[in-house]
mmCIF file of C-alpha atoms in Angstrom:
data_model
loop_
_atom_site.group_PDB
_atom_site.id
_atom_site.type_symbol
_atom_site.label_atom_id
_atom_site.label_comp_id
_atom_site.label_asym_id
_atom_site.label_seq_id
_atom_site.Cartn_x
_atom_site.Cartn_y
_atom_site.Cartn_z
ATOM 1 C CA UNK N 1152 -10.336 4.335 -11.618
ATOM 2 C CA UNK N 1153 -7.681 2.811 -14.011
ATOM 3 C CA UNK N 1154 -5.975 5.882 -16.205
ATOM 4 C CA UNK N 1155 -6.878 4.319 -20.031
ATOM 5 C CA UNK N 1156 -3.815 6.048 -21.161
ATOM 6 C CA UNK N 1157 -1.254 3.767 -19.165
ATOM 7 C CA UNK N 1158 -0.667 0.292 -20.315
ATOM 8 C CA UNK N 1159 -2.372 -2.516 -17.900
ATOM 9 C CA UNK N 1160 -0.344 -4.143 -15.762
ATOM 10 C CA UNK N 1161 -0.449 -7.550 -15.064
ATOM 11 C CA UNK N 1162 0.917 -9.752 -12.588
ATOM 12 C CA UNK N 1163 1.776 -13.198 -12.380
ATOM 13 C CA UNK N 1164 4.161 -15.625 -10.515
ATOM 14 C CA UNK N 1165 7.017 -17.758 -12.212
ATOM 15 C CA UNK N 1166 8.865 -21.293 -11.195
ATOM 16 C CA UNK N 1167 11.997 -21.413 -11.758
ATOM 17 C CA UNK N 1168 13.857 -24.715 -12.874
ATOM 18 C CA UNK N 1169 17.446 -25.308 -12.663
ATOM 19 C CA UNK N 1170 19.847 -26.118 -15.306
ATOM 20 C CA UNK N 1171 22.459 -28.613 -15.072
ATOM 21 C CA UNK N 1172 25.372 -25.677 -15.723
ATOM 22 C CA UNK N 1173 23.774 -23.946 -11.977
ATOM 23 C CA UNK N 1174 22.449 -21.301 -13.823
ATOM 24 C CA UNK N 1175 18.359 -20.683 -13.308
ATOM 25 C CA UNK N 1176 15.706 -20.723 -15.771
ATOM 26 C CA UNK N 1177 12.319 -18.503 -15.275
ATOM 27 C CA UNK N 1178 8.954 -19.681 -17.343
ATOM 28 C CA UNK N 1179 6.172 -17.403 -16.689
ATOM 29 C CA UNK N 1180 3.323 -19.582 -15.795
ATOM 30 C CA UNK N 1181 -0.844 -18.324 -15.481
ATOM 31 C CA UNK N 1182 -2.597 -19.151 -11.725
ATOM 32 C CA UNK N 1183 -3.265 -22.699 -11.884
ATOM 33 C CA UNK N 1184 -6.003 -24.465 -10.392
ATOM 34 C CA UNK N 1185 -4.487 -23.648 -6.902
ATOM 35 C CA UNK N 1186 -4.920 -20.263 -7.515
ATOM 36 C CA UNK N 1187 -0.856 -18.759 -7.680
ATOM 37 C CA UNK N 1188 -1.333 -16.087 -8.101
ATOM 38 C CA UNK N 1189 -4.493 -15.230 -5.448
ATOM 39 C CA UNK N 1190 -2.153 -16.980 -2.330
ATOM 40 C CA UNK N 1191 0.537 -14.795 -3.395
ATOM 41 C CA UNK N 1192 -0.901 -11.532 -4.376
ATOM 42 C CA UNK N 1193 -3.274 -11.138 -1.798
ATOM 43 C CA UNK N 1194 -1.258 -12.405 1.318
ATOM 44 C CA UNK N 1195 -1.995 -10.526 4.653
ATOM 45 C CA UNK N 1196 1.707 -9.750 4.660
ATOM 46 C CA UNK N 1197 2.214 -6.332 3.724
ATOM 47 C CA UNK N 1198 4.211 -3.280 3.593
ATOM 48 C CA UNK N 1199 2.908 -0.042 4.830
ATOM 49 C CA UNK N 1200 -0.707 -1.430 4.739
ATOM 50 C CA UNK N 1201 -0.447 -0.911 0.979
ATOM 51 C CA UNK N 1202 -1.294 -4.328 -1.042
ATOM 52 C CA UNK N 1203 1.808 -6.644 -1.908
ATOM 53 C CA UNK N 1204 0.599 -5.828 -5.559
ATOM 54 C CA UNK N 1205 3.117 -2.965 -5.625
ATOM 55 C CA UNK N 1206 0.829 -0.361 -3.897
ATOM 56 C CA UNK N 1207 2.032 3.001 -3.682
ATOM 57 C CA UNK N 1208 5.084 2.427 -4.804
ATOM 58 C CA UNK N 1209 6.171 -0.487 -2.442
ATOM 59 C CA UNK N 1210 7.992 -3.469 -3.651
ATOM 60 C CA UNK N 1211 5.634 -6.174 -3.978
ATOM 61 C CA UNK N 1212 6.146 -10.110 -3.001
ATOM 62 C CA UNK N 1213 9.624 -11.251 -3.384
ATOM 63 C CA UNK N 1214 10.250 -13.110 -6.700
ATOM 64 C CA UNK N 1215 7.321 -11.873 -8.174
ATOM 65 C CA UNK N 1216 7.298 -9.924 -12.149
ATOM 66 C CA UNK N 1217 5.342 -7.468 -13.681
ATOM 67 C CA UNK N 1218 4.501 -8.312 -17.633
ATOM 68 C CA UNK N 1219 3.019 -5.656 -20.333
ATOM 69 C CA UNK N 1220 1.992 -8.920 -22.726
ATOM 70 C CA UNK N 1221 -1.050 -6.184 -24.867
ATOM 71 C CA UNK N 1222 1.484 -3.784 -25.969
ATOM 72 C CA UNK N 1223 3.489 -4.627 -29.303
ATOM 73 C CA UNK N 1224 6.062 -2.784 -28.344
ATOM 74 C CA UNK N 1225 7.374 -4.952 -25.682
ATOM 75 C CA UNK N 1226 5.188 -8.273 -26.494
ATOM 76 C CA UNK N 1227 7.199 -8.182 -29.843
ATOM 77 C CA UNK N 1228 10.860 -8.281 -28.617
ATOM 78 C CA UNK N 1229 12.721 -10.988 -27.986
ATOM 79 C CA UNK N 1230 13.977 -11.230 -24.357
ATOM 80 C CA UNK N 1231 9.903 -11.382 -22.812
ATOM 81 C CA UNK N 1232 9.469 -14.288 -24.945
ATOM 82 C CA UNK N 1233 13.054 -15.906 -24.347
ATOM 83 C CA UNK N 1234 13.938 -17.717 -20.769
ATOM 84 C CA UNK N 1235 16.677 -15.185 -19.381
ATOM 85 C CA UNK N 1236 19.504 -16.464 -17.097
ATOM 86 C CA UNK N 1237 19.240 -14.927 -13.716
ATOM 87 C CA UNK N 1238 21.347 -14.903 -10.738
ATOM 88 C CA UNK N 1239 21.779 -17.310 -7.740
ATOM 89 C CA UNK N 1240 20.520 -17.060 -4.383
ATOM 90 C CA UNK N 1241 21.686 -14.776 -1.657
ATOM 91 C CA UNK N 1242 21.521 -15.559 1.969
ATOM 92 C CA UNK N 1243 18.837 -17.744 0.471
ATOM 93 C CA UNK N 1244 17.214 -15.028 -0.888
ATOM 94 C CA UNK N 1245 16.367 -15.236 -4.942
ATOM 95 C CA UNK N 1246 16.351 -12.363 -7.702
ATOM 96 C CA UNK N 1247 13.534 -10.108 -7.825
ATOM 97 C CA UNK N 1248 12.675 -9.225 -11.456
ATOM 98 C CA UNK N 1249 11.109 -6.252 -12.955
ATOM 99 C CA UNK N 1250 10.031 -5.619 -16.861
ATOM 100 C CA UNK N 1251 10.985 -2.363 -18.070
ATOM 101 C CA UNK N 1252 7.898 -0.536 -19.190
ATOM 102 C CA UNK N 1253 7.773 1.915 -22.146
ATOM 103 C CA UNK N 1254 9.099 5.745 -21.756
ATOM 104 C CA UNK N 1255 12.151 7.052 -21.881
ATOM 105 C CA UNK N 1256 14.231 6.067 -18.827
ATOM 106 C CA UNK N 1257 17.742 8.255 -18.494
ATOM 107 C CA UNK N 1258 18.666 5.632 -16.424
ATOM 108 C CA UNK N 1259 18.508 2.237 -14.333
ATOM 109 C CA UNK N 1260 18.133 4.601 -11.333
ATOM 110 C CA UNK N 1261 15.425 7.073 -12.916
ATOM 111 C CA UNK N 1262 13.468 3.693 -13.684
ATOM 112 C CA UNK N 1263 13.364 1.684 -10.521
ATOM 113 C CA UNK N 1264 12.716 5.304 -8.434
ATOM 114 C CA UNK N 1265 9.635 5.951 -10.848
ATOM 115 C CA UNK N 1266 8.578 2.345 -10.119
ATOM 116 C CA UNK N 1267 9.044 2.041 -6.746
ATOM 117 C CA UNK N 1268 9.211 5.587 -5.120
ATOM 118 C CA UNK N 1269 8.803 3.825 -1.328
ATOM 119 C CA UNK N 1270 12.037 2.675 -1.902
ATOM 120 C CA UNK N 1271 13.453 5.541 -2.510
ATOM 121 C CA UNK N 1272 16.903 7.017 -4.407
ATOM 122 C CA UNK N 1273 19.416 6.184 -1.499
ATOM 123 C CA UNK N 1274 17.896 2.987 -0.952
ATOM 124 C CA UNK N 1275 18.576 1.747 -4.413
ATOM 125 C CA UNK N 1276 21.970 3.848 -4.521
ATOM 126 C CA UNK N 1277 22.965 1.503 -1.891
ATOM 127 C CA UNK N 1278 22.255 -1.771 -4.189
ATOM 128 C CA UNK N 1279 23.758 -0.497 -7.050
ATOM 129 C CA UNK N 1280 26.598 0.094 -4.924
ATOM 130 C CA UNK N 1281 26.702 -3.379 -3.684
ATOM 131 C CA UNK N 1282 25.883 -5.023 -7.242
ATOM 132 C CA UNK N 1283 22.858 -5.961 -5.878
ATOM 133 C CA UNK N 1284 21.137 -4.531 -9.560
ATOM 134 C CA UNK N 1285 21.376 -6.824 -12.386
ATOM 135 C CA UNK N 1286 20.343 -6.867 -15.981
ATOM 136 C CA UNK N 1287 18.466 -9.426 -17.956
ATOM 137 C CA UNK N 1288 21.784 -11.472 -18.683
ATOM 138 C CA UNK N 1289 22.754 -11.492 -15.196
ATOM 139 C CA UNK N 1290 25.076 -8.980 -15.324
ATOM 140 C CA UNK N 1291 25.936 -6.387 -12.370
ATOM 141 C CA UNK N 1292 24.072 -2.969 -13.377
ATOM 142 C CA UNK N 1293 24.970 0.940 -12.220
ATOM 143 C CA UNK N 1294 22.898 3.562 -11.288
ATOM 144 C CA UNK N 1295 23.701 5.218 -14.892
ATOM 145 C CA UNK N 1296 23.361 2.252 -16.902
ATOM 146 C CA UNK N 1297 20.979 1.908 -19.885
ATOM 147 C CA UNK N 1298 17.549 0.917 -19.478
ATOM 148 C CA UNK N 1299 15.766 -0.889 -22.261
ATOM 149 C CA UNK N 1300 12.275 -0.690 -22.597
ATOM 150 C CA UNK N 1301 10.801 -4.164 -22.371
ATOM 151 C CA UNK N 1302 13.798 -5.761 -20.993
ATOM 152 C CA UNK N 1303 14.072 -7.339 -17.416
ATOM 153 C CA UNK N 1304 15.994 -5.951 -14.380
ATOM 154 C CA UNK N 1305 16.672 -8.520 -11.407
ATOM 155 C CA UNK N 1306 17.708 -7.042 -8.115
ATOM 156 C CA UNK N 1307 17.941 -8.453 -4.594
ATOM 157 C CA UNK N 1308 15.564 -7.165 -1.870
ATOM 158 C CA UNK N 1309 16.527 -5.992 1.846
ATOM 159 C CA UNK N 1310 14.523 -4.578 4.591
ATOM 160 C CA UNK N 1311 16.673 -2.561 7.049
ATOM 161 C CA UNK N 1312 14.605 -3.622 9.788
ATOM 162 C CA UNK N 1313 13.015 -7.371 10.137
ATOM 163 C CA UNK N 1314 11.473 -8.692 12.835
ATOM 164 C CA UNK N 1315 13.027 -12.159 14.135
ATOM 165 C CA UNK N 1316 10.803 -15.124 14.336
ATOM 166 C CA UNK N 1317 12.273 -16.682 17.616
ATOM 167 C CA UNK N 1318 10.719 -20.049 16.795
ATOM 168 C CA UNK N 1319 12.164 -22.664 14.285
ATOM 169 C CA UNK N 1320 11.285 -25.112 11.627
ATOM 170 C CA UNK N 1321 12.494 -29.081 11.596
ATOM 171 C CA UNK N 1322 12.739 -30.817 8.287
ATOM 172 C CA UNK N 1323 11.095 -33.669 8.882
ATOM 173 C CA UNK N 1324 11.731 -35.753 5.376
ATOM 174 C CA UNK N 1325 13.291 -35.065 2.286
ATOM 175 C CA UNK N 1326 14.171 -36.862 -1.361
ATOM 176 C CA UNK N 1327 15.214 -36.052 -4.692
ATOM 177 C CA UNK N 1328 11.461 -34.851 -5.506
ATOM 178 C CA UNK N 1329 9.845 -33.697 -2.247
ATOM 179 C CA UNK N 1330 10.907 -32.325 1.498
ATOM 180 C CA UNK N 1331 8.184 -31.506 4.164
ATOM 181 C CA UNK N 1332 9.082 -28.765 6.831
ATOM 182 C CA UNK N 1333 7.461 -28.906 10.551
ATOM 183 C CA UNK N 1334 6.283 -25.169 10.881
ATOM 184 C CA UNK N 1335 6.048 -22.839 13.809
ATOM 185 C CA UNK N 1336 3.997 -20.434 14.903
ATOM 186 C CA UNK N 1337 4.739 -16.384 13.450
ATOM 187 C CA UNK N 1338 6.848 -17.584 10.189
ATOM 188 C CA UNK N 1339 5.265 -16.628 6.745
ATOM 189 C CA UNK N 1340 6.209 -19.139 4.599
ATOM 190 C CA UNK N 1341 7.415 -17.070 1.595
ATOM 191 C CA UNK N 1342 8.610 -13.437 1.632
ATOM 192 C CA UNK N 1343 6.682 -10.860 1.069
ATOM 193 C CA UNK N 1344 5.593 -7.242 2.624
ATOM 194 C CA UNK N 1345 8.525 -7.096 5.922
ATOM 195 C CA UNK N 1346 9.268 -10.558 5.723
ATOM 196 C CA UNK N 1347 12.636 -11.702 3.787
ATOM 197 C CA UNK N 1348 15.118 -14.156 5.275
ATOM 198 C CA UNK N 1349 12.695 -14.534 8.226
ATOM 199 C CA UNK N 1350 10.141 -16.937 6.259
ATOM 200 C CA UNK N 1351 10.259 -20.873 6.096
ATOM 201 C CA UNK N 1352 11.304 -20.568 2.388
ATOM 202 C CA UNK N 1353 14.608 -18.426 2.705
ATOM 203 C CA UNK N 1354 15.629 -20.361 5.872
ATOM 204 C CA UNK N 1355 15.646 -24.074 4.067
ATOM 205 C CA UNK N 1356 16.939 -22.421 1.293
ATOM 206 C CA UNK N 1357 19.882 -21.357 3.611
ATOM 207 C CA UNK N 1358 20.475 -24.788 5.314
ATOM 208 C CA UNK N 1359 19.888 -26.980 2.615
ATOM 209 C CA UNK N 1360 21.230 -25.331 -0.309
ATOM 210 C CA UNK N 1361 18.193 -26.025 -2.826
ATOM 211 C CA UNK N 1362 18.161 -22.728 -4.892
ATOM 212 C CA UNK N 1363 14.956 -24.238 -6.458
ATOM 213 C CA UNK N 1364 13.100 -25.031 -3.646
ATOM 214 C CA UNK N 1365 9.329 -24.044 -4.018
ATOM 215 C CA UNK N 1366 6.487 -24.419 -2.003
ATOM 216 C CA UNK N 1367 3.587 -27.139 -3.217
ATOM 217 C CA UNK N 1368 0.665 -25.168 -1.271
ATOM 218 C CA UNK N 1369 0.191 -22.731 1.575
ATOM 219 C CA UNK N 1370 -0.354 -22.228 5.121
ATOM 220 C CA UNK N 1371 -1.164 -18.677 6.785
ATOM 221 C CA UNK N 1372 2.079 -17.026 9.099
ATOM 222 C CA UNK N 1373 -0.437 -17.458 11.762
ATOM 223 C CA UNK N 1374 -0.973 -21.321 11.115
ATOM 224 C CA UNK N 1375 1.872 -23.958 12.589
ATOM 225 C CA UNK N 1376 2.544 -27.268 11.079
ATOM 226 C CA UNK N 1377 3.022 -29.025 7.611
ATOM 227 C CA UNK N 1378 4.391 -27.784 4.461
ATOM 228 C CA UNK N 1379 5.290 -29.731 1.042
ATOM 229 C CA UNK N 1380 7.964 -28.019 -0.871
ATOM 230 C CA UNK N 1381 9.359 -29.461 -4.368
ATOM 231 C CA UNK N 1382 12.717 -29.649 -4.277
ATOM 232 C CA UNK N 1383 12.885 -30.394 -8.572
ATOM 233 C CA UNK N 1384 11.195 -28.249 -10.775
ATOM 234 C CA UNK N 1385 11.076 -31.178 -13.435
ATOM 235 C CA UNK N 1386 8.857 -32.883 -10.918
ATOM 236 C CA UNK N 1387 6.940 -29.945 -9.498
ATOM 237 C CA UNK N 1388 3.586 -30.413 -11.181
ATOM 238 C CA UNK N 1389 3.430 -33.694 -10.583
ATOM 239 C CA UNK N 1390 2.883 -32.814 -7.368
ATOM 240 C CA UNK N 1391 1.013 -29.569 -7.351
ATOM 241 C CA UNK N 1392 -1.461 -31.266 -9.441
ATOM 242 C CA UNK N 1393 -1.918 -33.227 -6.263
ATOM 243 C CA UNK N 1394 -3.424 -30.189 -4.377
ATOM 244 C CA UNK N 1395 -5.228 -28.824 -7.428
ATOM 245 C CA UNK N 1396 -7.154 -32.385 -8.097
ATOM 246 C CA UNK N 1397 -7.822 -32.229 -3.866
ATOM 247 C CA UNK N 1398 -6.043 -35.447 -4.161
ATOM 248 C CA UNK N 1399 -4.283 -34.356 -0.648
ATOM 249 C CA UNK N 1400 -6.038 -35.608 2.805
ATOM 250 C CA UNK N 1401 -4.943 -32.641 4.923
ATOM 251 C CA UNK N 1402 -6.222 -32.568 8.632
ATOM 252 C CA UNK N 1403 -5.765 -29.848 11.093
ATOM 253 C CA UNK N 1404 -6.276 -29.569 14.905
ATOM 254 C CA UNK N 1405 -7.724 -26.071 16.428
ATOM 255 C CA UNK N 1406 -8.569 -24.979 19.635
ATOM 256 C CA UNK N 1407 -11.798 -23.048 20.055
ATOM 257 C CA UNK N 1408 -14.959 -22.961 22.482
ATOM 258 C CA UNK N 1409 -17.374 -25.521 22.819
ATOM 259 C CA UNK N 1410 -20.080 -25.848 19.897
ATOM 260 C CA UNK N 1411 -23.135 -25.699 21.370
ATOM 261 C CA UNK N 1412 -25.896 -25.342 19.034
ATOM 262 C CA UNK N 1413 -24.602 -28.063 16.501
ATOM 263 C CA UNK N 1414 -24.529 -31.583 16.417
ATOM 264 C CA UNK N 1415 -20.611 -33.095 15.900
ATOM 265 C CA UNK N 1416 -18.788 -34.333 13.744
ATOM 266 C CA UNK N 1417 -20.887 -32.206 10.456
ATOM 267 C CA UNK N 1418 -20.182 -31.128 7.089
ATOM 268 C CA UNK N 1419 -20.056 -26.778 6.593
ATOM 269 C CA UNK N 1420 -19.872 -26.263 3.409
ATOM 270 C CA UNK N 1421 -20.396 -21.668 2.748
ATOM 271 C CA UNK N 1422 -19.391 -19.538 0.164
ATOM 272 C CA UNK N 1423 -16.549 -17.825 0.934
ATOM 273 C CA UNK N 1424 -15.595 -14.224 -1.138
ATOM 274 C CA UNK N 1425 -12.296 -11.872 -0.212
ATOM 275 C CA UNK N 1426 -13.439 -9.107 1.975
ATOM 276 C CA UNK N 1427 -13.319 -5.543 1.554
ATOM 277 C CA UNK N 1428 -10.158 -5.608 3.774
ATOM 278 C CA UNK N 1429 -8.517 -7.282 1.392
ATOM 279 C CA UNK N 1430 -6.319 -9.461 3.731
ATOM 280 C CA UNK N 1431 -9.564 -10.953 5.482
ATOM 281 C CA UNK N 1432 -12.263 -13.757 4.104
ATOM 282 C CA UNK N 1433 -16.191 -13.324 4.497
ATOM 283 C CA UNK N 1434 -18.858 -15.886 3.847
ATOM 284 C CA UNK N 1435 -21.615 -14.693 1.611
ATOM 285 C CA UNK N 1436 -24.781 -15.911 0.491
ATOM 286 C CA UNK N 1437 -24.683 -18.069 -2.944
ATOM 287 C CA UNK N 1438 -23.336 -21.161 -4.456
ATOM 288 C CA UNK N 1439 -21.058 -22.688 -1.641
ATOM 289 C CA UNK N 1440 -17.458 -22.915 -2.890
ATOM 290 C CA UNK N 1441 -15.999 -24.419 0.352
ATOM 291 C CA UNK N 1442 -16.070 -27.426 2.849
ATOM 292 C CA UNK N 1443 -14.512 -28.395 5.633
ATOM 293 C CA UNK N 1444 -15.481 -31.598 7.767
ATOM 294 C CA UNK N 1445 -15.471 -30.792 11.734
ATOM 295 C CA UNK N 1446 -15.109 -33.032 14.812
ATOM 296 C CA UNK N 1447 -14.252 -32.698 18.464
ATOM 297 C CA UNK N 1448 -11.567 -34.521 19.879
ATOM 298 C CA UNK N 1449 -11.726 -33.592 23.255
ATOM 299 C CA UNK N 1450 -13.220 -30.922 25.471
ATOM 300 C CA UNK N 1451 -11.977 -29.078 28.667
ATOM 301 C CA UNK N 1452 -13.083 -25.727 30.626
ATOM 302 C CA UNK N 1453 -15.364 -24.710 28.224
ATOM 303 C CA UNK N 1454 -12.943 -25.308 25.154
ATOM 304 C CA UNK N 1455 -12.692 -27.952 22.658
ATOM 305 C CA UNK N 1456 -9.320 -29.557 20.616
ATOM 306 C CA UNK N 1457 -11.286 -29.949 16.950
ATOM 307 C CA UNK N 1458 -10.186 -32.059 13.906
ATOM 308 C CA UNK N 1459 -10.662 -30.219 11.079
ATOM 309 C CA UNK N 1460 -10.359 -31.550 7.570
ATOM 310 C CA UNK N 1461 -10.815 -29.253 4.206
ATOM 311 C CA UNK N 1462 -11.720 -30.345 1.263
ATOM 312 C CA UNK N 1463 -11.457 -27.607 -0.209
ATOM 313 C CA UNK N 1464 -8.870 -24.424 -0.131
ATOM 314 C CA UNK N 1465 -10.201 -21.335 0.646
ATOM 315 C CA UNK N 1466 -8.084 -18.392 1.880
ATOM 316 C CA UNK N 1467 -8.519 -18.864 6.133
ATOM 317 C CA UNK N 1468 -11.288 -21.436 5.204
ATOM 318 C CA UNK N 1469 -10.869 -22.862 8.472
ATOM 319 C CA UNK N 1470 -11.121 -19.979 10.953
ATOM 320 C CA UNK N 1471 -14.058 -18.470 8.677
ATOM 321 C CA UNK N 1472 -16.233 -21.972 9.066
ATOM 322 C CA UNK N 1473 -15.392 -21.653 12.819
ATOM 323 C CA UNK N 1474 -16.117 -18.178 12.949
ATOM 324 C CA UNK N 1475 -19.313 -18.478 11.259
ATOM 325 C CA UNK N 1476 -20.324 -21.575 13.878
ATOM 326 C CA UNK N 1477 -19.887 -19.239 16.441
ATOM 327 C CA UNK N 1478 -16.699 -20.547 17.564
ATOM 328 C CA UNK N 1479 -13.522 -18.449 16.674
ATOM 329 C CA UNK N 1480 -10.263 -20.148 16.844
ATOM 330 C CA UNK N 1481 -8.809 -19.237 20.286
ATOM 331 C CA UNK N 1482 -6.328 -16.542 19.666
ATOM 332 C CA UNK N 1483 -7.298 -15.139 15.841
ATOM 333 C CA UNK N 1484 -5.799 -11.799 14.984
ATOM 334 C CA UNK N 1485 -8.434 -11.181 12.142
ATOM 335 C CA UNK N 1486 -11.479 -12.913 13.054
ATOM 336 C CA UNK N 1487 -14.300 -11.850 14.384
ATOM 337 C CA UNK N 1488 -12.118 -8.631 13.856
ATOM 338 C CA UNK N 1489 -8.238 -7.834 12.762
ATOM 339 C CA UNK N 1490 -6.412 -6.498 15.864
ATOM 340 C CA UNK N 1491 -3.912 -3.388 15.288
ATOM 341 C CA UNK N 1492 -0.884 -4.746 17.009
ATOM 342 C CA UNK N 1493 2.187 -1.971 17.110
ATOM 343 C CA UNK N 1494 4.598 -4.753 18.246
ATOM 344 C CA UNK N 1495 4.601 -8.355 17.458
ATOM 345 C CA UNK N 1496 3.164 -10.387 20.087
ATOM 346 C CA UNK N 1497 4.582 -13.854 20.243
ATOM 347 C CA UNK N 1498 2.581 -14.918 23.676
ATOM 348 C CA UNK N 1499 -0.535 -15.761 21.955
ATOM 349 C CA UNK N 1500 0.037 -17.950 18.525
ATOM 350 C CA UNK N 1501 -3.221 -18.860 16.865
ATOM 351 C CA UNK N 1502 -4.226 -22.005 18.053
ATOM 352 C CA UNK N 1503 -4.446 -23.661 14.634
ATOM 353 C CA UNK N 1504 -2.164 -26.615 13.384
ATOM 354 C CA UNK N 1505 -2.001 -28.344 9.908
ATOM 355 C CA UNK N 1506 -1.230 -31.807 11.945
ATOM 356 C CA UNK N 1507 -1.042 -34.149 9.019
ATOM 357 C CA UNK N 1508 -1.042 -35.078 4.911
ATOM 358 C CA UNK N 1509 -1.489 -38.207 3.286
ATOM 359 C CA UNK N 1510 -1.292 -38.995 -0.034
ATOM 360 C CA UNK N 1511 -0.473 -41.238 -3.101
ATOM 361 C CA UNK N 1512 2.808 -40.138 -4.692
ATOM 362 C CA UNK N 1513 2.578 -39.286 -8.174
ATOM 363 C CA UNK N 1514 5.681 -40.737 -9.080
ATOM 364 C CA UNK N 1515 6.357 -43.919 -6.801
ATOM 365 C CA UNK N 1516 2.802 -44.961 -5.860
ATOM 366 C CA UNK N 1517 3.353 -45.221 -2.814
ATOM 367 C CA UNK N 1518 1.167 -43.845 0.296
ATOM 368 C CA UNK N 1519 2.641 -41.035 1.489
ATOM 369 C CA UNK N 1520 1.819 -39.779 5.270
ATOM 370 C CA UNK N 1521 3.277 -37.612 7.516
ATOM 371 C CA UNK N 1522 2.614 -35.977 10.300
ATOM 372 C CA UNK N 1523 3.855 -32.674 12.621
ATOM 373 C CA UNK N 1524 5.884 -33.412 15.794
ATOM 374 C CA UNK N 1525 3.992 -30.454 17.152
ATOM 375 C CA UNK N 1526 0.452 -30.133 19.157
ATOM 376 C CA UNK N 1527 -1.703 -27.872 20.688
ATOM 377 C CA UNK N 1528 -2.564 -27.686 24.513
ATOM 378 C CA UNK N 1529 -5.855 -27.708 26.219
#
């Protein structure tokens, strides 16, 4: 139960948009049609099997804020209304940001330990050390520095121990607007939980320099294959619009037993909810708020290669539907059930890949397809 003497806390993801003079801009921005803030805050990527949402004190999804917009106190001053210059990236890596919330704070130090007692003193010692702590100007912080209530700290996250992702991502195009990365296999596409520089975000930030670089839409860790980025925020909408309007063919190929009860290709259409684990889906009776169009491609020992194409969404739309048909996709960590792994086992990727998008660009016109170099194997 919420304590109704603490202010509400609530969370939402920014974009950033770069200035001519290098520097970066942040606009807070409310979950759009695409639901931000749901593909962010509820990723299956997380730390100490605590939500990303900051649970029990854990640092919550990279680049993500926490706002107090009810209380006058903080509402009122100037610097949550005002767009505050923050630092550049870091081995690809941008500011995290933090609002201070009201109290009495002795300290930078005293703050960030009361928010985020996983981290712990030594832990955040060690950044200040480094000048890894700035304030809401962009300026490098101590441990003993003042903390204003309602102002912004940005610091830079680190995880002492990540887990390479031995597989790697091609660029397959790129322009002044857009650039589409080939995924593989294992690689969360932004950071968040014990993923940092090993996601698909950090690493083209690294090679190709694009501090504003943003993902258009989502794919799960688990899922190989196509991702549109924006490389300018002035564009960005234009684009993401795209996805909200379902103005995006997307088709994916899977790899799952023989339907047997069904007549192909068909129409599911379900409606899917978040389940009590909160990193899983589960259909439900109701109004269906999902569909996915399902063929067969080719078949082999009992298995069949499947073209799948959504039109809508969902969080794991596609291995729910295929769950649900009695036909899990061939090597599913969460469904029919999440497997407890202690180490990361890369011998058995899930045997989903978003193969393909076409679509009109916004800006030129033109038809846009393109499609992943990669495939699955019967």
């Amino acid at each position: 139960m919420k304590d109704k003497g603490k202010p509400q806390v609530r969370e939402t993801f920014q974009t950033s948009q770069t200035l001519g003079s290098g520097a970066v801009r942040l606009q807070d921005k409310a979950a759009n049609g695409m639901g931000c803030q749901s593909w962010l805050a509820r990723d299956a990527e997380f730390l100490a099997k605590g939500r990303t949402q900051g649970a029990d004190g854990a640092e919550g999804i990279l680049g993500h804020v926490r706002i107090l917009p009810e209380i006058p106190s903080v509402a009122s001053k100037k610097s949550v209304d005002v767009a505050d210059v923050i630092p550049q990236l870091r081995d690809g890596v941008s500011a995290s940001r933090v609002q201070v919330t009201p109290g009495v704070w002795p300290s930078a130090l005293a703050f960030l330990c009361v928010q985020f007692p996983a981290v712990g003193e030594v832990v955040w010692l060690s950044r200040f050390a480094r000048g890894l702590v700035l304030d809401t100007h962009g300026k490098v912080m101590t441990a003993d520095s003042a903390c204003v209530n309602g102002e912004r700290i940005y610091y830079y996250r680190e995880l002492e121990h990540e887990i390479e992702i031995p597989f790697y991502e091609t660029i397959l195009y790129q322009d002044e607007h857009i650039l589409v990365a080939d995924k593989p296999h294992f690689l969360p596409v932004i950071p968040s939980g014990k993923y940092v520089q090993q996601t698909l975000l950090v690493r083209l930030k690294k090679t190709t320099g694009i501090a504003g670089l943003s993902p258009v839409h989502r794919i799960d860790k688990d899922t190989a294959g196509l991702v549109l980025f924006s490389v300018n925020p002035a564009t960005r909408d234009a684009y993401q619009s795209l996805f909200r309007h379902h103005a995006v063919k997307k088709i994916y190929h899977a790899i799952a037993p023989l339907l047997e009860n069904r007549q192909l290709p068909l129409r599911y259409c379900s409606r899917l909810v978040e389940d009590e684990q909160f990193f899983r889906t589960r259909e439900v009776t109701g109004e269906e708020n999902s569909e996915t169009h399902i063929e067969l491609i080719q078949k082999l020992d009992g298995l069949g290669l499947y073209r799948l194409q959504p039109v809508t969404g969902r969080k794991h739309q596609l291995r729910v539907h295929l769950f649900n048909l009695g036909i899990p996709i061939c090597n599913d960590p969460l469904y029919p059930e999440a497997k407890t792994l202690v180490e990361q086992d890369f011998s058995k990727p899930l045997q989903l890949l978003a193969k393909s998008l076409f679509f009109t660009d916004p800006l030129t016109k033109e038809k846009r397809y393109f499609e992943s170099h990669r495939n699955l194997g019967l």
